[in-house]
Tab-separated table of C-alpha atoms and ligand atoms in Angstrom:
chain	number	residue	atom	x	y	z
G	1	MET	CA	16.223	-0.521	22.729
G	2	ILE	CA	13.046	-2.344	21.690
G	3	VAL	CA	9.463	-1.131	21.291
G	4	MET	CA	6.696	-3.300	22.734
G	5	LYS	CA	3.115	-2.422	21.804
G	6	PHE	CA	0.233	-3.926	23.769
G	7	GLY	CA	-3.248	-3.726	22.214
G	8	GLY	CA	-6.618	-3.247	23.906
G	9	THR	CA	-7.241	-6.812	25.082
G	10	SER	CA	-3.653	-6.969	26.399
G	11	VAL	CA	-4.402	-4.136	28.850
G	12	GLN	CA	-8.133	-4.727	29.321
G	13	ASP	CA	-8.040	-5.255	33.118
G	14	SER	CA	-5.679	-5.726	36.051
G	15	THR	CA	-5.029	-9.397	35.221
G	16	ALA	CA	-4.014	-8.463	31.667
G	17	ILE	CA	-1.793	-5.577	32.853
G	18	ARG	CA	-0.032	-7.881	35.349
G	19	ARG	CA	0.551	-10.296	32.467
G	20	VAL	CA	2.095	-7.435	30.468
G	21	ALA	CA	4.456	-6.728	33.370
G	22	SER	CA	5.498	-10.377	33.462
G	23	ILE	CA	6.266	-10.238	29.709
G	24	VAL	CA	8.286	-7.020	30.020
G	25	ALA	CA	10.264	-7.921	33.184
G	26	PRO	CA	12.601	-10.480	31.541
G	27	ARG	CA	13.326	-8.026	28.698
G	28	LEU	CA	14.524	-5.080	30.799
G	29	ALA	CA	18.120	-5.550	29.634
G	30	GLU	CA	16.941	-4.750	26.098
G	31	GLN	CA	15.636	-1.338	27.222
G	32	PRO	CA	11.941	-1.699	26.312
G	33	LEU	CA	9.682	1.248	25.556
G	34	LEU	CA	5.981	0.470	25.909
G	35	VAL	CA	3.181	1.678	23.651
G	36	VAL	CA	-0.286	0.828	24.958
G	37	SER	CA	-3.771	1.028	23.489
G	38	ALA	CA	-6.829	2.073	25.444
G	39	MET	CA	-8.275	-0.666	27.676
G	40	GLY	CA	-10.205	-3.067	25.384
G	41	GLY	CA	-13.476	-1.577	24.116
G	42	VAL	CA	-12.886	1.900	25.580
G	43	THR	CA	-12.322	3.628	22.215
G	44	ASP	CA	-15.579	2.146	20.875
G	45	LYS	CA	-17.336	3.510	23.978
G	46	LEU	CA	-15.794	6.943	23.381
G	47	VAL	CA	-17.164	6.841	19.820
G	48	GLN	CA	-20.605	6.248	21.372
G	49	VAL	CA	-20.058	9.184	23.755
G	50	ALA	CA	-19.220	11.418	20.782
G	51	ASP	CA	-22.255	10.194	18.802
G	52	LEU	CA	-24.688	10.574	21.700
G	53	ALA	CA	-23.378	14.021	22.617
G	54	SER	CA	-23.610	15.193	19.005
G	55	ARG	CA	-27.304	14.219	19.048
G	56	GLY	CA	-27.769	16.224	22.238
G	57	GLU	CA	-28.207	13.105	24.400
G	58	LEU	CA	-25.833	14.320	27.088
G	59	SER	CA	-27.009	12.280	30.053
G	60	GLN	CA	-26.507	8.983	28.180
G	61	ALA	CA	-23.097	10.176	27.010
G	62	LEU	CA	-22.103	10.998	30.591
G	63	GLU	CA	-23.311	7.586	31.786
G	64	ILE	CA	-20.862	5.942	29.398
G	65	LEU	CA	-18.052	8.202	30.594
G	66	GLU	CA	-18.917	7.183	34.157
G	67	ALA	CA	-18.689	3.489	33.162
G	68	ILE	CA	-15.257	4.140	31.613
G	69	ARG	CA	-14.182	5.802	34.863
G	70	GLY	CA	-15.487	2.764	36.777
G	71	ARG	CA	-13.328	0.370	34.729
G	72	HIS	CA	-10.205	2.402	35.474
G	73	ILE	CA	-11.093	2.701	39.172
G	74	LEU	CA	-11.555	-1.077	39.393
G	75	ALA	CA	-8.300	-1.926	37.607
G	76	SER	CA	-6.292	0.659	39.548
G	77	SER	CA	-7.692	-0.396	42.922
G	78	GLU	CA	-6.720	-3.999	42.138
G	79	MET	CA	-3.119	-3.010	41.356
G	80	LEU	CA	-2.095	0.199	43.106
G	81	VAL	CA	-1.524	1.057	46.742
G	82	GLU	CA	-1.339	4.492	48.347
G	83	PRO	CA	-0.055	7.056	47.499
G	84	ALA	CA	0.035	5.808	43.870
G	85	LEU	CA	-3.696	4.975	43.912
G	86	SER	CA	-4.756	8.493	44.945
G	87	ALA	CA	-2.354	10.014	42.427
G	88	PHE	CA	-3.892	7.901	39.641
G	89	VAL	CA	-7.476	8.673	40.711
G	90	ALA	CA	-6.638	12.403	40.742
G	91	GLU	CA	-5.284	12.117	37.163
G	92	LEU	CA	-8.329	10.049	36.150
G	93	ASP	CA	-10.701	12.659	37.548
G	94	THR	CA	-8.881	15.498	35.799
G	95	ARG	CA	-9.196	13.643	32.476
G	96	MET	CA	-12.843	12.703	33.091
G	97	ALA	CA	-13.653	16.355	33.874
G	98	GLU	CA	-12.005	17.293	30.552
G	99	ALA	CA	-14.031	14.618	28.682
G	100	THR	CA	-17.249	15.725	30.423
G	101	LYS	CA	-16.600	19.353	29.461
G	102	LEU	CA	-16.001	18.306	25.857
G	103	ALA	CA	-19.170	16.149	25.757
G	104	THR	CA	-21.168	19.060	27.214
G	105	GLU	CA	-19.840	21.448	24.565
G	106	ILE	CA	-20.658	18.976	21.785
G	107	ALA	CA	-24.150	18.380	23.187
G	108	SER	CA	-24.885	22.087	23.379
G	109	GLN	CA	-23.823	22.503	19.715
G	110	LYS	CA	-25.834	19.351	18.758
G	111	SER	CA	-23.080	18.662	16.249
G	112	ILE	CA	-19.466	17.637	16.408
G	113	THR	CA	-16.421	18.881	14.547
G	114	PRO	CA	-13.829	16.363	13.288
G	115	ALA	CA	-11.322	17.861	15.760
G	116	GLN	CA	-13.705	17.363	18.700
G	117	HIS	CA	-14.319	13.777	17.591
G	118	SER	CA	-10.579	13.021	17.562
G	119	TYR	CA	-10.130	14.741	20.907
G	120	MET	CA	-12.859	12.609	22.502
G	121	LEU	CA	-11.214	9.409	21.258
G	122	THR	CA	-7.854	10.207	22.858
G	123	PHE	CA	-9.007	9.753	26.467
G	124	GLY	CA	-8.669	5.958	26.342
G	125	GLU	CA	-4.938	5.940	25.595
G	126	LEU	CA	-4.310	8.933	27.878
G	127	LEU	CA	-5.693	6.960	30.813
G	128	SER	CA	-4.368	3.485	29.998
G	129	SER	CA	-0.787	4.725	29.579
G	130	VAL	CA	-0.811	6.508	32.959
G	131	LEU	CA	-2.360	3.435	34.586
G	132	VAL	CA	0.170	0.991	33.098
G	133	ALA	CA	3.133	3.173	34.116
G	134	ALA	CA	1.789	3.375	37.696
G	135	ALA	CA	1.079	-0.377	37.778
G	136	PHE	CA	4.607	-1.188	36.596
G	137	ASN	CA	6.122	0.904	39.386
G	138	GLY	CA	3.866	-0.883	41.875
G	139	LEU	CA	5.023	-4.233	40.515
G	140	GLY	CA	8.703	-3.325	40.854
G	141	ILE	CA	9.424	-2.298	37.235
G	142	PRO	CA	10.673	1.302	37.241
G	143	ALA	CA	8.576	3.077	34.614
G	144	ALA	CA	7.640	6.632	33.614
G	145	HIS	CA	4.703	7.920	31.649
G	146	ALA	CA	5.510	10.017	28.574
G	147	ASP	CA	2.726	12.017	26.917
G	148	ALA	CA	2.519	10.839	23.289
G	149	ARG	CA	0.602	13.991	22.356
G	150	LYS	CA	3.772	15.968	22.997
G	151	LEU	CA	6.029	13.516	21.154
G	152	ILE	CA	4.211	12.353	18.015
G	153	VAL	CA	3.728	15.309	15.682
G	154	THR	CA	1.230	15.096	12.834
G	155	ASP	CA	-0.583	17.281	10.343
G	156	ALA	CA	-4.038	18.471	11.411
G	157	HIS	CA	-6.144	15.947	9.463
G	158	HIS	CA	-9.047	14.161	11.161
G	159	PRO	CA	-9.835	11.373	11.853
G	160	ALA	CA	-6.447	10.009	10.734
G	161	ALA	CA	-3.605	12.510	10.798
G	162	ALA	CA	-0.338	11.926	8.937
G	163	PRO	CA	2.782	11.882	11.102
G	164	LEU	CA	5.577	14.390	10.482
G	165	PRO	CA	8.732	12.301	10.885
G	166	ALA	CA	11.326	15.059	11.454
G	167	PRO	CA	9.730	16.891	14.445
G	168	THR	CA	8.556	13.550	15.849
G	169	ARG	CA	12.087	12.176	15.759
G	170	ALA	CA	13.512	15.347	17.318
G	171	ARG	CA	11.053	15.303	20.220
G	172	LEU	CA	11.397	11.581	20.885
G	173	GLN	CA	15.188	11.777	20.776
G	174	GLU	CA	15.139	14.587	23.295
G	175	VAL	CA	12.776	12.934	25.787
G	176	ILE	CA	13.212	9.151	25.610
G	177	PRO	CA	16.988	8.459	25.783
G	178	PRO	CA	17.361	10.203	29.193
G	179	MET	CA	14.549	7.973	30.542
G	180	LEU	CA	16.233	4.845	29.186
G	181	ALA	CA	19.559	6.003	30.625
G	182	GLN	CA	17.919	6.028	34.080
G	183	ASN	CA	16.703	2.446	33.470
G	184	LEU	CA	13.086	3.609	33.337
G	185	VAL	CA	10.578	1.944	31.020
G	186	PRO	CA	8.869	4.792	29.108
G	187	VAL	CA	5.129	4.120	28.705
G	188	LEU	CA	3.278	6.001	25.936
G	189	GLY	CA	-0.286	5.870	24.730
G	190	GLY	CA	-0.521	4.704	21.128
G	191	PHE	CA	-2.888	6.263	18.557
G	192	ILE	CA	-2.728	9.793	20.027
G	193	ALA	CA	-0.662	12.709	18.787
G	194	SER	CA	-0.931	16.413	18.144
G	195	SER	CA	-0.353	18.827	15.295
G	196	GLU	CA	2.481	21.340	15.219
G	197	SER	CA	0.068	23.990	16.502
G	198	GLY	CA	-0.868	21.735	19.436
G	199	GLU	CA	-4.281	20.478	18.263
G	200	VAL	CA	-4.936	16.939	19.519
G	201	THR	CA	-5.020	14.356	16.707
G	202	THR	CA	-5.145	10.587	16.252
G	203	LEU	CA	-3.499	8.240	13.772
G	204	GLY	CA	-6.868	6.643	12.917
G	205	ARG	CA	-8.561	3.562	14.370
G	206	GLY	CA	-6.118	0.773	15.143
G	207	GLY	CA	-3.308	3.351	15.014
G	208	SER	CA	-1.361	2.226	18.093
G	209	ASP	CA	0.569	-0.236	15.919
G	210	TYR	CA	1.578	2.716	13.752
G	211	SER	CA	2.678	4.709	16.836
G	212	ALA	CA	4.915	1.802	17.838
G	213	ALA	CA	6.529	1.673	14.404
G	214	LEU	CA	7.048	5.451	14.237
G	215	ILE	CA	8.687	5.438	17.646
G	216	GLY	CA	10.818	2.404	16.800
G	217	ALA	CA	12.003	4.058	13.586
G	218	ALA	CA	12.690	7.426	15.283
G	219	LEU	CA	14.745	5.842	18.050
G	220	GLY	CA	16.506	3.171	15.988
G	221	ALA	CA	14.913	0.241	17.860
G	222	SER	CA	16.442	-3.161	17.213
G	223	ARG	CA	12.985	-4.770	17.184
G	224	ILE	CA	9.313	-3.782	17.329
G	225	GLU	CA	6.991	-6.223	19.075
G	226	ILE	CA	3.227	-6.024	18.520
G	227	TRP	CA	1.551	-7.936	21.374
G	228	THR	CA	-2.077	-8.793	20.655
G	229	ASP	CA	-4.736	-11.471	21.286
G	230	VAL	CA	-3.656	-13.986	18.605
G	231	SER	CA	-0.403	-15.885	18.220
G	232	GLY	CA	0.937	-13.844	15.327
G	233	ILE	CA	-0.303	-13.324	11.804
G	234	LEU	CA	-2.379	-16.334	10.827
G	235	THR	CA	-3.293	-17.723	7.433
G	236	THR	CA	-6.587	-15.849	7.816
G	237	ASP	CA	-8.707	-14.220	10.513
G	238	PRO	CA	-9.321	-16.987	13.089
G	239	ARG	CA	-12.793	-15.529	13.640
G	240	ILE	CA	-13.600	-16.654	10.083
G	241	CYS	CA	-11.602	-19.892	10.041
G	242	PRO	CA	-10.887	-21.375	13.465
G	243	LYS	CA	-8.319	-23.634	11.741
G	244	ALA	CA	-6.207	-20.637	10.654
G	245	GLN	CA	-2.538	-21.440	11.123
G	246	ARG	CA	0.318	-19.343	12.468
G	247	ILE	CA	2.722	-17.951	9.870
G	248	SER	CA	6.163	-18.039	11.445
G	249	GLU	CA	7.800	-15.680	8.942
G	250	ILE	CA	6.297	-13.194	6.499
G	251	SER	CA	7.767	-10.423	4.345
G	252	PHE	CA	7.107	-6.718	4.886
G	253	HIS	CA	5.348	-6.597	1.497
G	254	GLU	CA	3.083	-9.533	2.199
G	255	ALA	CA	2.136	-8.246	5.655
G	256	THR	CA	1.418	-4.750	4.315
G	257	GLU	CA	-0.771	-6.134	1.525
G	258	LEU	CA	-2.718	-8.200	4.087
G	259	ALA	CA	-3.153	-5.212	6.404
G	260	CYS	CA	-4.345	-3.002	3.523
G	261	PHE	CA	-6.924	-5.616	2.546
G	262	GLY	CA	-8.488	-5.931	5.969
G	263	ALA	CA	-6.292	-8.108	8.241
G	264	LYS	CA	-6.954	-6.124	11.411
G	265	VAL	CA	-4.010	-7.681	13.222
G	266	LEU	CA	-1.814	-4.808	11.923
G	267	HIS	CA	-2.648	-1.208	11.063
G	268	PRO	CA	-1.853	-0.840	7.317
G	269	ALA	CA	0.676	1.976	7.784
G	270	THR	CA	2.628	0.168	10.502
G	271	LEU	CA	5.279	-1.426	8.398
G	272	LEU	CA	6.424	1.549	6.353
G	273	PRO	CA	8.617	3.129	9.066
G	274	ALA	CA	9.952	-0.321	9.939
G	275	VAL	CA	10.757	-1.111	6.277
G	276	GLU	CA	12.543	2.216	5.831
G	277	HIS	CA	14.803	1.445	8.783
G	278	ASP	CA	14.896	-2.324	8.216
G	279	ILE	CA	13.632	-3.034	11.740
G	280	PRO	CA	12.133	-6.519	12.206
G	281	VAL	CA	8.584	-6.540	13.557
G	282	ALA	CA	7.266	-9.445	15.636
G	283	VAL	CA	3.565	-10.145	16.246
G	284	LEU	CA	3.002	-12.037	19.498
G	285	ASN	CA	0.204	-13.181	21.808
G	286	SER	CA	0.122	-11.490	25.229
G	287	HIS	CA	-2.347	-14.114	26.453
G	288	LYS	CA	0.030	-16.951	25.462
G	289	PRO	CA	3.463	-15.335	25.545
G	290	THR	CA	5.390	-18.587	25.136
G	291	GLU	CA	3.464	-19.758	22.087
G	292	GLY	CA	5.656	-17.989	19.515
G	293	GLY	CA	4.404	-15.594	16.866
G	294	THR	CA	5.229	-14.149	13.480
G	295	ILE	CA	8.366	-12.333	12.490
G	296	ILE	CA	8.006	-9.780	9.697
G	297	ARG	CA	11.210	-8.968	7.835
G	298	ALA	CA	12.386	-7.648	4.484
G	299	THR	CA	12.515	-11.125	2.950
G	300	ALA	CA	10.940	-14.230	4.396
G	301	ALA	CA	11.482	-17.935	3.750
G	302	HIS	CA	8.809	-19.592	1.597
G	303	GLY	CA	6.015	-21.375	3.463
G	304	PRO	CA	4.369	-24.722	2.635
G	305	SER	CA	1.959	-23.103	0.127
G	306	TYR	CA	2.775	-20.415	-2.453
G	307	PHE	CA	-0.001	-18.388	-0.860
G	308	ARG	CA	0.868	-16.896	2.518
G	309	ALA	CA	-2.550	-15.776	3.784
G	310	ILE	CA	-6.058	-14.593	2.918
G	311	ALA	CA	-7.575	-11.275	4.008
G	312	LEU	CA	-11.161	-10.094	3.887
G	313	LYS	CA	-12.263	-6.479	3.687
G	314	ARG	CA	-15.953	-5.866	4.275
G	315	ASN	CA	-18.014	-2.713	3.803
G	316	ILE	CA	-17.167	-2.231	0.143
G	317	SER	CA	-19.237	-0.692	-2.689
G	318	VAL	CA	-18.608	-0.850	-6.404
G	319	PHE	CA	-19.335	1.961	-8.849
G	320	THR	CA	-19.384	1.006	-12.516
G	321	VAL	CA	-19.381	3.960	-14.892
G	322	ARG	CA	-19.895	3.559	-18.646
G	323	ALA	CA	-18.787	6.692	-20.439
G	324	PRO	CA	-20.131	7.563	-23.887
G	325	ARG	CA	-17.769	6.373	-26.657
G	326	HIS	CA	-16.931	9.927	-27.778
G	327	MET	CA	-15.488	10.849	-24.388
G	328	GLY	CA	-11.732	10.265	-24.418
G	329	SER	CA	-10.750	7.622	-21.869
G	330	LEU	CA	-8.055	9.867	-20.343
G	331	ARG	CA	-10.491	12.677	-19.652
G	332	PHE	CA	-13.074	10.227	-18.356
G	333	LEU	CA	-10.643	8.600	-15.911
G	334	ASP	CA	-9.267	11.949	-14.849
G	335	ASP	CA	-12.783	13.229	-14.048
G	336	LEU	CA	-13.717	9.989	-12.291
G	337	PHE	CA	-10.703	9.999	-9.977
G	338	SER	CA	-10.953	13.743	-9.322
G	339	LEU	CA	-14.489	13.171	-8.152
G	340	LEU	CA	-13.435	10.309	-5.871
G	341	ARG	CA	-10.610	12.406	-4.470
G	342	TRP	CA	-12.958	15.299	-3.829
G	343	HIS	CA	-15.037	12.921	-1.685
G	344	HIS	CA	-11.892	11.520	0.048
G	345	LEU	CA	-12.597	8.074	-1.384
G	346	GLN	CA	-9.652	5.790	-1.937
G	347	SER	CA	-10.024	3.229	-4.698
G	348	GLU	CA	-9.374	-0.277	-3.380
G	349	ILE	CA	-9.557	-2.079	-6.727
G	350	VAL	CA	-10.016	-0.600	-10.181
G	351	ALA	CA	-10.927	-2.395	-13.409
G	352	ILE	CA	-10.882	-0.458	-16.654
G	353	SER	CA	-11.951	-1.702	-20.021
G	354	GLY	CA	-12.384	0.769	-22.863
G	355	ALA	CA	-14.703	3.514	-21.688
G	356	THR	CA	-16.030	1.518	-18.737
G	357	ALA	CA	-14.484	1.661	-15.277
G	358	SER	CA	-15.426	-0.206	-12.104
G	359	VAL	CA	-14.068	1.104	-8.841
G	360	ALA	CA	-14.372	-0.637	-5.478
G	361	VAL	CA	-14.335	1.808	-2.563
G	362	GLU	CA	-14.775	1.506	1.181
G	363	GLY	CA	-18.278	2.451	2.283
G	364	ASN	CA	-21.848	1.328	1.883
G	365	HIS	CA	-25.353	2.672	1.207
G	366	GLU	CA	-24.314	6.175	2.293
G	367	LEU	CA	-22.294	6.373	-0.965
G	368	ALA	CA	-25.440	6.054	-3.121
G	369	LYS	CA	-25.647	9.856	-3.157
G	370	LEU	CA	-22.523	9.911	-5.360
G	371	THR	CA	-24.431	8.223	-8.174
G	372	SER	CA	-26.000	11.472	-9.359
G	373	GLU	CA	-22.595	13.214	-9.522
G	374	LEU	CA	-21.053	10.299	-11.412
G	375	GLN	CA	-23.936	10.360	-13.904
G	376	ALA	CA	-22.297	13.477	-15.369
G	377	LEU	CA	-19.670	11.048	-16.728
G	378	GLY	CA	-21.980	8.352	-18.090
G	379	GLU	CA	-24.278	5.540	-17.111
G	380	VAL	CA	-23.711	4.496	-13.475
G	381	GLU	CA	-24.362	1.274	-11.600
G	382	PHE	CA	-23.964	1.305	-7.806
G	383	GLN	CA	-23.532	-1.963	-5.889
G	384	PRO	CA	-23.294	-1.683	-2.087
G	385	ASN	CA	-22.829	-4.613	0.364
G	386	MET	CA	-19.735	-6.000	-1.310
G	387	ALA	CA	-16.447	-7.329	0.095
G	388	ILE	CA	-12.904	-7.844	-1.143
G	389	VAL	CA	-11.124	-11.164	-0.714
G	390	CYS	CA	-7.359	-10.916	-1.111
G	391	LEU	CA	-4.864	-13.780	-1.341
G	392	VAL	CA	-1.275	-12.800	-0.692
G	393	GLY	CA	2.038	-14.548	-1.335
G	394	GLU	CA	5.377	-13.402	-2.780
G	395	ASN	CA	5.734	-16.910	-4.137
G	396	ILE	CA	2.794	-16.556	-6.555
G	397	ARG	CA	4.794	-14.093	-8.669
G	398	GLY	CA	5.156	-15.495	-12.181
G	399	ARG	CA	3.492	-18.807	-11.295
G	400	CYS	CA	1.061	-20.316	-13.829
G	401	GLY	CA	-2.367	-21.540	-12.839
G	402	ILE	CA	-2.901	-19.251	-9.810
G	403	ALA	CA	-6.015	-17.587	-11.221
G	404	SER	CA	-7.568	-20.869	-12.374
G	405	GLU	CA	-6.957	-22.435	-8.945
G	406	VAL	CA	-8.502	-19.510	-7.033
G	407	PHE	CA	-11.463	-18.974	-9.324
G	408	GLY	CA	-12.024	-22.716	-9.716
G	409	ILE	CA	-12.540	-22.943	-5.951
G	410	GLN	CA	-14.974	-20.015	-6.092
G	411	ALA	CA	-16.882	-21.522	-9.015
G	412	ALA	CA	-17.188	-24.871	-7.232
G	413	ALA	CA	-18.649	-23.015	-4.242
G	414	GLY	CA	-21.140	-21.216	-6.528
G	415	ILE	CA	-19.730	-17.773	-5.709
G	416	ASN	CA	-20.085	-15.018	-8.278
G	417	ILE	CA	-17.005	-12.811	-8.778
G	418	HIS	CA	-17.685	-9.139	-9.567
G	419	MET	CA	-14.201	-7.694	-10.092
G	420	ILE	CA	-10.702	-9.132	-10.240
G	421	ALA	CA	-7.300	-7.543	-9.686
G	422	GLN	CA	-3.899	-9.071	-9.659
G	423	GLY	CA	-1.754	-6.594	-7.694
G	424	SER	CA	0.757	-4.798	-9.903
G	425	SER	CA	3.424	-6.116	-7.523
G	426	GLU	CA	2.132	-9.586	-8.447
G	427	ILE	CA	2.106	-10.678	-4.832
G	428	SER	CA	-1.648	-10.662	-4.442
G	429	VAL	CA	-4.834	-11.665	-6.169
G	430	SER	CA	-7.934	-9.818	-5.020
G	431	PHE	CA	-11.508	-9.996	-6.090
G	432	VAL	CA	-14.874	-8.559	-5.161
G	433	VAL	CA	-17.809	-10.720	-4.052
G	434	GLU	CA	-21.149	-9.928	-2.501
G	435	GLU	CA	-20.733	-9.524	1.238
G	436	LYS	CA	-23.193	-12.366	1.883
G	437	ASP	CA	-20.776	-14.757	0.094
G	438	ALA	CA	-17.555	-13.381	1.609
G	439	VAL	CA	-17.138	-15.680	4.613
G	440	LYS	CA	-17.927	-18.768	2.540
G	441	SER	CA	-15.439	-17.602	-0.095
G	442	VAL	CA	-12.617	-17.255	2.453
G	443	GLN	CA	-13.512	-20.524	4.185
G	444	GLN	CA	-13.476	-22.490	0.907
G	445	LEU	CA	-10.180	-20.965	-0.182
G	446	HIS	CA	-8.639	-21.566	3.229
G	447	ARG	CA	-9.768	-25.179	3.301
G	448	HIS	CA	-8.352	-25.941	-0.149
G	449	ILE	CA	-5.165	-23.931	0.097
G	450	PHE	CA	-4.086	-24.297	3.723
G	451	GLU	CA	-6.019	-27.035	5.513
G	452	GLU	CA	-5.720	-29.669	2.770
G	453	THR	CA	-2.066	-28.755	2.120
G	454	SER	CA	-1.195	-29.080	5.789
G	455	ALA	CA	-3.176	-32.342	6.146
G	456	ALA	CA	-1.284	-33.745	3.149
G	457	ALA	CA	2.015	-32.500	4.575
G	458	SER	CA	1.411	-34.082	7.986
G	459	GLU	CA	0.326	-37.364	6.345
G	460	ALA	CA	3.554	-37.331	4.339
G	461	ALA	CA	5.528	-36.619	7.520
G	462	MET	CA	3.831	-39.564	9.267
G	463	GLU	CA	4.626	-41.860	6.330
G	464	THR	CA	8.277	-40.738	6.473
G	465	ALA	CA	8.358	-41.306	10.240
G	466	LYS	CA	6.885	-44.827	9.819
G	467	ALA	CA	9.362	-45.771	7.083
V	1	LIG	P1	-5.191	-5.215	19.221
V	1	LIG	O1	-6.298	-4.680	20.071
V	1	LIG	O2	-4.196	-6.035	19.997
V	1	LIG	O3	-4.555	-4.180	18.348
V	1	LIG	P2	-6.807	-6.124	16.994
V	1	LIG	O4	-8.198	-6.539	17.376
V	1	LIG	O5	-6.615	-4.800	16.372
V	1	LIG	O6	-5.880	-6.299	18.279
V	1	LIG	O7	-6.173	-7.222	16.013
V	1	LIG	C1	-6.185	-8.588	16.370
V	1	LIG	C2	-7.318	-9.292	15.640
V	1	LIG	O8	-7.041	-9.269	14.242
V	1	LIG	C3	-7.437	-10.779	15.949
V	1	LIG	O9	-8.193	-11.009	17.109
V	1	LIG	C4	-8.083	-11.341	14.684
V	1	LIG	O10	-9.476	-11.546	14.835
V	1	LIG	C5	-7.879	-10.252	13.631
V	1	LIG	N1	-7.231	-10.760	12.419
V	1	LIG	C6	-7.660	-10.510	11.155
V	1	LIG	N2	-6.891	-11.121	10.259
V	1	LIG	C7	-5.929	-11.783	10.941
V	1	LIG	C8	-4.832	-12.593	10.553
V	1	LIG	N3	-4.537	-12.862	9.272
V	1	LIG	N4	-4.045	-13.116	11.528
V	1	LIG	C9	-4.320	-12.851	12.824
V	1	LIG	N5	-5.344	-12.093	13.252
V	1	LIG	C10	-6.150	-11.559	12.328
V	2	LIG	N1	-7.614	2.448	20.769
V	2	LIG	C1	-7.541	2.755	19.354
V	2	LIG	C2	-8.621	1.956	18.620
V	2	LIG	O1	-9.330	1.179	19.244
V	2	LIG	C3	-6.200	2.518	18.750
V	2	LIG	C4	-5.663	1.097	18.831
V	2	LIG	O2	-6.127	0.306	19.648
V	2	LIG	O3	-4.755	0.775	18.061
V	2	LIG	O4	-8.777	2.125	17.446
V	3	LIG	MG1	-5.175	-3.259	16.535
């Protein structure tokens, strides 16, 4: 069997869902299981519903829920005929009544619990998965909806719960193989799950990729396909560099490093279950299915440059703490990291020199309040509005001149570097810049490393062809 995950833009309307069906139809012999995200933009709207309701602005929250209902009514009426249409609308209305009840409860409390927030966000995938299963049946692909909340088991953490592999595997293995044996395409909502006690949870924003990988690993899939709105993993985010190029092959390690440092194309946790079971993952474009994509595998052939790609992570702050000399560095670091852990802050990059430590963490001005707590350890400097640029490539390991090349390009562009880290795995170089310089930093690096290399390579190819 194979797992095919379709993201938000791939199921954003009836045209997109029909396109999904045309991608799945020729693969039926491979026994596909579908994981779908909420229709594009719906989860963001549900975040707004939660925020409005928690401020007591119920009528505005309900207006947004009504608009979400409208999108599903439109898409379903363009694809389904009776009795499937009425059955879908009945399911839609049951779910909307549930969401309305939840919004009303939140609004009356004028505050929201983390569990209520997660619950509100699950309606997008609950609806899209039912809609896609119904649409497939209408289009002649026998399909059945399977409720991911009953199959993916997690702990009870919000907003991003951790999956529990053993019960998840047991439930999936009980429910999915009989569906496949009947030649049905199981359709599950990504991102959504529940705890062992039945509380609804999510895997965190962008978590549908992770759902696909967990399901693929639990069921021993031969391949996991992530269908999105770009033709694979590119040398950087095409929204930053329109000349970003497709990477045909990338290693699990490189792709994970990119995802951790902000490449939204994959959720950072996605590859772990695939690595553990050595399942290849392909990233493909549902809008241009024939264009080819990226294959992610344990080891990947070297590309034209020793760098594979550049990622950018925004919304970063740096704390620099200078401890008094008499404080032992071990105690100082222990206290510093305990404090970060207490606030659930993960360190992205750390630089330590003597009794001074700089830590880059995700977050912005709201973290300023930590300054007073950190002052117990020493003198503190807080710098919000920063970003991390990360260059990744297995082929940079042990190579001389990498740092001078990267930082030379930054210096020529007049960009000030605040912190530097060469990943302990030696497959990445990351550094912190001010957010206002971040796009320029990535563009300059991309131009020098990928655009000039590829221009030189194509010139050389033309010369060879002429000769
Ligand atoms: P989906 O809804 O299908 O999960 P996402 O929006 O989560 O899609 O991820 C796809 C987006 O990731 C692309 O539109 C692109 O802007 C962004 N992206 C960031 N870095 C990269 C990269 N290196 N290669 C490709 N896409 C990237
Ligand atoms: N719909 C969820 C989100 O927007 C999960 C996903 O799309 O992967 O974050
Ligand atoms: Mg995504």
